[in-house]
Short mmCIF file of C-alpha atoms in Angstrom, two decimals:
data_model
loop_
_atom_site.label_atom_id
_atom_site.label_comp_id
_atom_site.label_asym_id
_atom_site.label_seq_id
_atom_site.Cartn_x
_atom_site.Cartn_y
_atom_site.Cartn_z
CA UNK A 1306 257.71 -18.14 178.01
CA UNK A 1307 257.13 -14.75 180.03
CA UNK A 1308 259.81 -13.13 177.72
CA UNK A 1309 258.18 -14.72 174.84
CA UNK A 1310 255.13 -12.87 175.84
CA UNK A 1311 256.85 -9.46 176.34
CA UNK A 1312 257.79 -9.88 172.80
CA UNK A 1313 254.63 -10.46 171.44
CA UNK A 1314 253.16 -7.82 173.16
CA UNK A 1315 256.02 -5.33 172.00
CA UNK A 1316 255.27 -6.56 168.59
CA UNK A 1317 251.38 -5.58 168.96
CA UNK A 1318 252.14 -2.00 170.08
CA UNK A 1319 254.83 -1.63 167.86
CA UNK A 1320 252.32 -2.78 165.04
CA UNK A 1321 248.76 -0.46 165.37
CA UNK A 1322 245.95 -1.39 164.27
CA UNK A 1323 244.01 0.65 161.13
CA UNK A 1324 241.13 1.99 163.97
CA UNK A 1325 244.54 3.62 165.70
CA UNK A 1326 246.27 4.48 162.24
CA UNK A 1327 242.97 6.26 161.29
CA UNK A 1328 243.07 8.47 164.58
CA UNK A 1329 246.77 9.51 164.18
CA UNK A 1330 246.33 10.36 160.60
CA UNK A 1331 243.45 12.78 161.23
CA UNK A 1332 246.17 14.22 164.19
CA UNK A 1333 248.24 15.08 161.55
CA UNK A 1334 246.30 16.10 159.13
CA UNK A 1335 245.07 18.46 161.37
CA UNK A 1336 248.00 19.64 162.61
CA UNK A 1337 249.42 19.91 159.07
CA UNK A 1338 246.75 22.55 158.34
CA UNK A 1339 247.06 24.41 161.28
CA UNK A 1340 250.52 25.40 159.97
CA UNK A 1341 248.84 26.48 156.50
CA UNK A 1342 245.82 28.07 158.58
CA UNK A 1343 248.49 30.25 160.56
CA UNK A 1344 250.53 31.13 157.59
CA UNK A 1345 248.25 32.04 154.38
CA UNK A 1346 251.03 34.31 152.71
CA UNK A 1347 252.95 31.30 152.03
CA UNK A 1348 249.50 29.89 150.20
CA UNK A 1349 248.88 33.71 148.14
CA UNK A 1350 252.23 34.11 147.34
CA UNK A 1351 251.91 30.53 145.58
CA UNK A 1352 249.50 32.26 143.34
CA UNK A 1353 251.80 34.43 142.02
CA UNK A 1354 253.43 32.25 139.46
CA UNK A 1355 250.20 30.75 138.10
CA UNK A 1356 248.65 34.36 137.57
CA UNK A 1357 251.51 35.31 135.94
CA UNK A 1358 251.70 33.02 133.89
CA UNK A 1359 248.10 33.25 132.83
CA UNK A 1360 248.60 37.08 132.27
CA UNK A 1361 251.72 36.82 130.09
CA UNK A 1362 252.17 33.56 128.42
CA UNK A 1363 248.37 33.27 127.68
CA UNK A 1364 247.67 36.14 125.32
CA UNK A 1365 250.86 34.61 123.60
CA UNK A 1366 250.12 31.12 123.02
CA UNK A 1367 246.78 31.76 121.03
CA UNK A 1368 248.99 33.93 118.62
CA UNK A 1369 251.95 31.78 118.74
CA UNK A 1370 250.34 28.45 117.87
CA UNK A 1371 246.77 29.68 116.41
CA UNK A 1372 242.90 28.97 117.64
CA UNK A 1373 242.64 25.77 115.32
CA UNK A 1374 245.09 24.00 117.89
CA UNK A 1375 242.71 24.30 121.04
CA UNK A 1376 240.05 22.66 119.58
CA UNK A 1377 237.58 25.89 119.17
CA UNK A 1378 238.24 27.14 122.40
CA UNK A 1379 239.55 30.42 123.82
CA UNK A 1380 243.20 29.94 124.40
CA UNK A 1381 242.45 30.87 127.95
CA UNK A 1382 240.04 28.09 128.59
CA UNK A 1383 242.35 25.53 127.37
CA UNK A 1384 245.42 27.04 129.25
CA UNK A 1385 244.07 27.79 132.76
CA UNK A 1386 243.22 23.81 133.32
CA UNK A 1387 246.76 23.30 132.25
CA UNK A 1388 248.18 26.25 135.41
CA UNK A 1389 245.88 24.03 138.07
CA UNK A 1390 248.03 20.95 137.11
CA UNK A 1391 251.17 23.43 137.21
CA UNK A 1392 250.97 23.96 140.80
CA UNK A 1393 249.59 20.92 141.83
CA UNK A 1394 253.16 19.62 139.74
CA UNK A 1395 255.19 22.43 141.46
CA UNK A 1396 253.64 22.56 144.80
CA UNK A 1397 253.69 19.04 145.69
CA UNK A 1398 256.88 17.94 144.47
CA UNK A 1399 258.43 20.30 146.33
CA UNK A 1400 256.90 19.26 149.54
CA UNK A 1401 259.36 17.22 150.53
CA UNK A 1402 261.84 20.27 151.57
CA UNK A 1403 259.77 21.27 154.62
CA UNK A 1404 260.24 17.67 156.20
CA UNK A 1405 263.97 17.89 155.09
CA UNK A 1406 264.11 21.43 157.33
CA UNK A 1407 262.43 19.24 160.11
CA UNK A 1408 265.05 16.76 159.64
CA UNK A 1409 268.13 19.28 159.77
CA UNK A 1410 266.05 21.24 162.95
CA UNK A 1411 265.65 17.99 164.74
CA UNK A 1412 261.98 18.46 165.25
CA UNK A 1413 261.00 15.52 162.73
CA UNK A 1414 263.28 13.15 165.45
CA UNK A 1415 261.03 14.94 168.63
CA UNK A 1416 257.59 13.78 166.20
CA UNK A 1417 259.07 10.39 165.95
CA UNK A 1418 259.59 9.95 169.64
CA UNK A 1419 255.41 10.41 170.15
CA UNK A 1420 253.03 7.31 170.29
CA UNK A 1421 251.98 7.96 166.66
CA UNK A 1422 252.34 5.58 164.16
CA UNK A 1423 254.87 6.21 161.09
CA UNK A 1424 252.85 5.10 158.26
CA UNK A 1425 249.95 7.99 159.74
CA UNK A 1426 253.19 11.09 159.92
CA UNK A 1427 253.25 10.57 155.97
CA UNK A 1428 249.37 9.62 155.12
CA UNK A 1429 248.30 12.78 157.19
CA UNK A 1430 251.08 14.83 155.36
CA UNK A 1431 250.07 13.60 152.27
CA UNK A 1432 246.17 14.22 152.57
CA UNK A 1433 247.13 17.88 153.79
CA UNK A 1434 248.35 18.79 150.37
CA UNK A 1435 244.65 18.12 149.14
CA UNK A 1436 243.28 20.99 150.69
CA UNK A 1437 245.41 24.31 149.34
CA UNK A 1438 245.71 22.88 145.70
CA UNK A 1439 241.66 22.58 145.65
CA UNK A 1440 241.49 26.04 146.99
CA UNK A 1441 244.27 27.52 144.80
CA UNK A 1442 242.42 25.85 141.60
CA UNK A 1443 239.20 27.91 142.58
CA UNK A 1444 240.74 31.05 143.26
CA UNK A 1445 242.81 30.86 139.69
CA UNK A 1446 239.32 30.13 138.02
CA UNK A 1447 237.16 32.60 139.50
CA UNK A 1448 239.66 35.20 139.20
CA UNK A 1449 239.80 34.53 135.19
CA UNK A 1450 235.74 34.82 135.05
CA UNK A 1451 236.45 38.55 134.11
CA UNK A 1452 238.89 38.03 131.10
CA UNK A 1453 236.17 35.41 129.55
CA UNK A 1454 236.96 32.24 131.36
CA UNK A 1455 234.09 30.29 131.23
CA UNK A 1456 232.99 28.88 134.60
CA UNK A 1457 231.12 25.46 134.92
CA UNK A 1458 230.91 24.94 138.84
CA UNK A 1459 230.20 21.07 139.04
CA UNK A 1460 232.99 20.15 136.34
CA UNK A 1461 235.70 22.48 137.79
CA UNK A 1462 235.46 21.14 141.61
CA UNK A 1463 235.07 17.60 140.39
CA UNK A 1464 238.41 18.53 138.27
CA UNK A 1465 239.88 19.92 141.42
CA UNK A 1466 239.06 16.58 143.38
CA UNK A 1467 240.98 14.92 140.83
CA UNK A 1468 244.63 16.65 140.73
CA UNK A 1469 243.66 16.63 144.48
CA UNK A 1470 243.87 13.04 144.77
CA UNK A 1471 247.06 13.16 142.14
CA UNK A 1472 248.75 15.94 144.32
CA UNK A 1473 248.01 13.59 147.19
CA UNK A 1474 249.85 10.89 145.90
CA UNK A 1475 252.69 13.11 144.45
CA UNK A 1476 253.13 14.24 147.92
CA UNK A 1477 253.60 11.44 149.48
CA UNK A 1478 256.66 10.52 146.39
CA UNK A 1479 258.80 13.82 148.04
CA UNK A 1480 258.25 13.03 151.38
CA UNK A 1481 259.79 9.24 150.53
CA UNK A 1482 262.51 11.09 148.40
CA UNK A 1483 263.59 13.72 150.93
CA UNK A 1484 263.66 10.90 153.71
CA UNK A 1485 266.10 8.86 151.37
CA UNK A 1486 268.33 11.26 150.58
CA UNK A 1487 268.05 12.42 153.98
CA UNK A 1488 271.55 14.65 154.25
CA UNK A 1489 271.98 15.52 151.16
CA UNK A 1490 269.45 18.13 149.87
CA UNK A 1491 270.73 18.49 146.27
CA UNK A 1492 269.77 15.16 145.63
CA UNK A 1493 266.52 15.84 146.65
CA UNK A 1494 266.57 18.98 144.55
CA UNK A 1495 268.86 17.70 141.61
CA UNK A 1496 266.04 14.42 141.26
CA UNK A 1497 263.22 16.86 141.49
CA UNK A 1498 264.01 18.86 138.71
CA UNK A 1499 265.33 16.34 136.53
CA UNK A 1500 261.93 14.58 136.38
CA UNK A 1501 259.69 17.72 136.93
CA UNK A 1502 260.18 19.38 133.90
CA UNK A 1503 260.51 16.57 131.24
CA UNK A 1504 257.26 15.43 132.82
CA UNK A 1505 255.67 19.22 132.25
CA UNK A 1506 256.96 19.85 128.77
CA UNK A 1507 255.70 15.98 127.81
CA UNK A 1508 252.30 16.53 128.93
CA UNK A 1509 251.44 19.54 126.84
CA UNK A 1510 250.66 22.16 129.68
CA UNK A 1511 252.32 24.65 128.44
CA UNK A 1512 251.71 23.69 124.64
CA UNK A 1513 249.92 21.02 122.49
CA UNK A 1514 251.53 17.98 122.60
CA UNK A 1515 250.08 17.30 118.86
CA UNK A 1516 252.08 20.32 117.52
CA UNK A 1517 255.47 18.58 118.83
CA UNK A 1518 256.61 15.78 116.99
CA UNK A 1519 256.21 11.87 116.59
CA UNK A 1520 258.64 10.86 119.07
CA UNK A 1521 256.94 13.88 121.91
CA UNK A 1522 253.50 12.23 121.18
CA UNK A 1523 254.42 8.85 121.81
CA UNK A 1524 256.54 10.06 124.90
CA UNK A 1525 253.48 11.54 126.21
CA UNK A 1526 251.36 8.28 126.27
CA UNK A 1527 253.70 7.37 129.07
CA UNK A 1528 253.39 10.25 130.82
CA UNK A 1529 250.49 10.25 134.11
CA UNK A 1530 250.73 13.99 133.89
CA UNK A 1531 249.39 13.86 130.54
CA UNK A 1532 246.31 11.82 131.08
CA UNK A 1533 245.83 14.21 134.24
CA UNK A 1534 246.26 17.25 131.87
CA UNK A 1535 243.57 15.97 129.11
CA UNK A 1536 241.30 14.96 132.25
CA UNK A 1537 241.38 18.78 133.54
CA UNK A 1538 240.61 20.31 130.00
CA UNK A 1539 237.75 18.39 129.28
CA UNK A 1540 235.94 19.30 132.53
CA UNK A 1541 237.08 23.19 132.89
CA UNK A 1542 235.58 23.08 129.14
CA UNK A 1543 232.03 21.32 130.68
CA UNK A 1544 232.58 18.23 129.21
CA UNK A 1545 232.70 14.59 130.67
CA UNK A 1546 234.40 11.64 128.73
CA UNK A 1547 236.98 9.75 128.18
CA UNK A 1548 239.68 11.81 128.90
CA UNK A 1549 238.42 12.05 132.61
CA UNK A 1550 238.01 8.44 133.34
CA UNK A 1551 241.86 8.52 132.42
CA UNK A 1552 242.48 11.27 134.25
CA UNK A 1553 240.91 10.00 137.46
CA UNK A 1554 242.42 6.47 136.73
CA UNK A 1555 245.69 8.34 136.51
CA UNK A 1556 245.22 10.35 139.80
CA UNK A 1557 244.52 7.03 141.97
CA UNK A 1558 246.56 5.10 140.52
CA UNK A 1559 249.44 7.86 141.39
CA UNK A 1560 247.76 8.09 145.21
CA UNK A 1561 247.83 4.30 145.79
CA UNK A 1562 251.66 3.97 144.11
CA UNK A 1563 252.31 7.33 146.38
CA UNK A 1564 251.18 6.27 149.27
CA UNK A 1565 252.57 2.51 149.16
CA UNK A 1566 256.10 3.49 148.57
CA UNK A 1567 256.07 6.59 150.79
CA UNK A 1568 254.97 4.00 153.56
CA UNK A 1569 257.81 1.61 153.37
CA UNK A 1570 260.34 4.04 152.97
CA UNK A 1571 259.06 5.87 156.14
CA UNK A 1572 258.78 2.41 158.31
CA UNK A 1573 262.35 1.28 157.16
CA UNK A 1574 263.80 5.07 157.52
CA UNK A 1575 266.67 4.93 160.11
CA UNK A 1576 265.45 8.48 161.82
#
């Protein structure tokens, strides 16, 4: 009986409940952004990319594929939505690197050993990438104000809560794939790149996906990133539709399917 009931009370600490969850994601949340806080090069040097790409590629595209294909808008307006969902593609896949580092260093073993839970050490990790994509979003958009951007403040941020929740989510998928392939980092890398840029090319970022062929289009349908895509030109162009109820349907559905499976893998890791 008594060991019966040392069991049963292993079980219940070994098993938190959501109150205690709650507190030890906010932990390391916190403690997540700390390490952005005290290193914001790493954050403006993750700008550089995007801005180059807006300065180069964009004055090419609307001469490349012609005005008629953005729907009456400057090439710049329909291009700059599609460099937010760029890095929120590129940031957050590649997330999952800095827990493999902790994993080679050891430290992710000494975070383990503390009383918090598992399922909060990837839910807080995951909610931090919220936070620099939103901010990264506004910078790119109020830096293009001066090359004719247009700027409508309500629509952007709610478009930057969006690919915030989607970046959440997409987090959460490289920290599950870097703990699975824990020891063997160009798996991590070789999986990352074999999905990241099929998923980019199919969802029209960089170009209309209705200038690409039959086969592309259809592709595309299947493609989250797509939906998230349409969902961020719509409202950086002021409008509110369709396309953004399938965008934000697309972003939490990616969260919840993020989260979920970044859970279990990190409860039934063997670190």
């Amino acid at each position: 009986m008594q060991l019966q009931q040392a069991t049963a009370a292993g079980t219940a600490v070994r098993k938190p409940g959501i109150g205690r969850i709650l507190q030890d994601t906010k932990y390391v949340f916190w403690r997540e952004m700390l390490l952005v806080i005290r290193d914001p090069f790493s954050l403006i040097f993750s700008l550089v990319q995007p801005l180059v790409f807006l300065a180069l590629f964009g004055p090419l595209l609307g001469a490349a594929v012609g005005a008629q294909a953005f729907g009456g808008e400057s090439s710049l307006q329909w291009f700059l939505p599609g460099v937010v969902v760029m890095i929120a593609l590129f940031g957050t896949s590649m997330t999952g690197s800095n827990l493999q580092y902790e994993l080679m260093t050891g430290s992710y073993e000494r975070i383990l050993a503390t009383p918090l839970s598992r399922s909060s050490l990837l839910i807080g990790r995951a909610l931090k990438e919220w936070a620099p994509l939103v901010l990264q979003g506004l910078v790119i958009a109020l830096a293009s104000i001066p090359f004719g951007f247009v700027f409508y403040p309500l629509h952007v941020l709610f478009g930057l809560v969006v690919i915030g929740v989607f970046g959440i989510g997409l987090g959460a998928l490289s920290y599950a794939l870097a703990l699975v392939t824990q020891g063997k980092e160009w798996v991590f890398w070789g999986v990352q790149q074999t999905l990241l840029f099929p998923l980019m090319i199919l969802s029209g970022i960089m170009l209309p996906i209705e200038a690409g062929p039959r086969w592309m289009q259809v592709l595309s349908l299947f493609n989250p990133l797509t939906y998230m895509v349409n969902a961020e030109r719509e409202l950086f162009a002021g409008g509110l539709g369709w396309d953004t109820l399938w965008g934000v349907v697309a972003a939490v559905i990616t969260a919840v399917v993020g989260l979920a499976v970044g859970v279990k893998v990190i409860k039934h890791s063997t670190v």
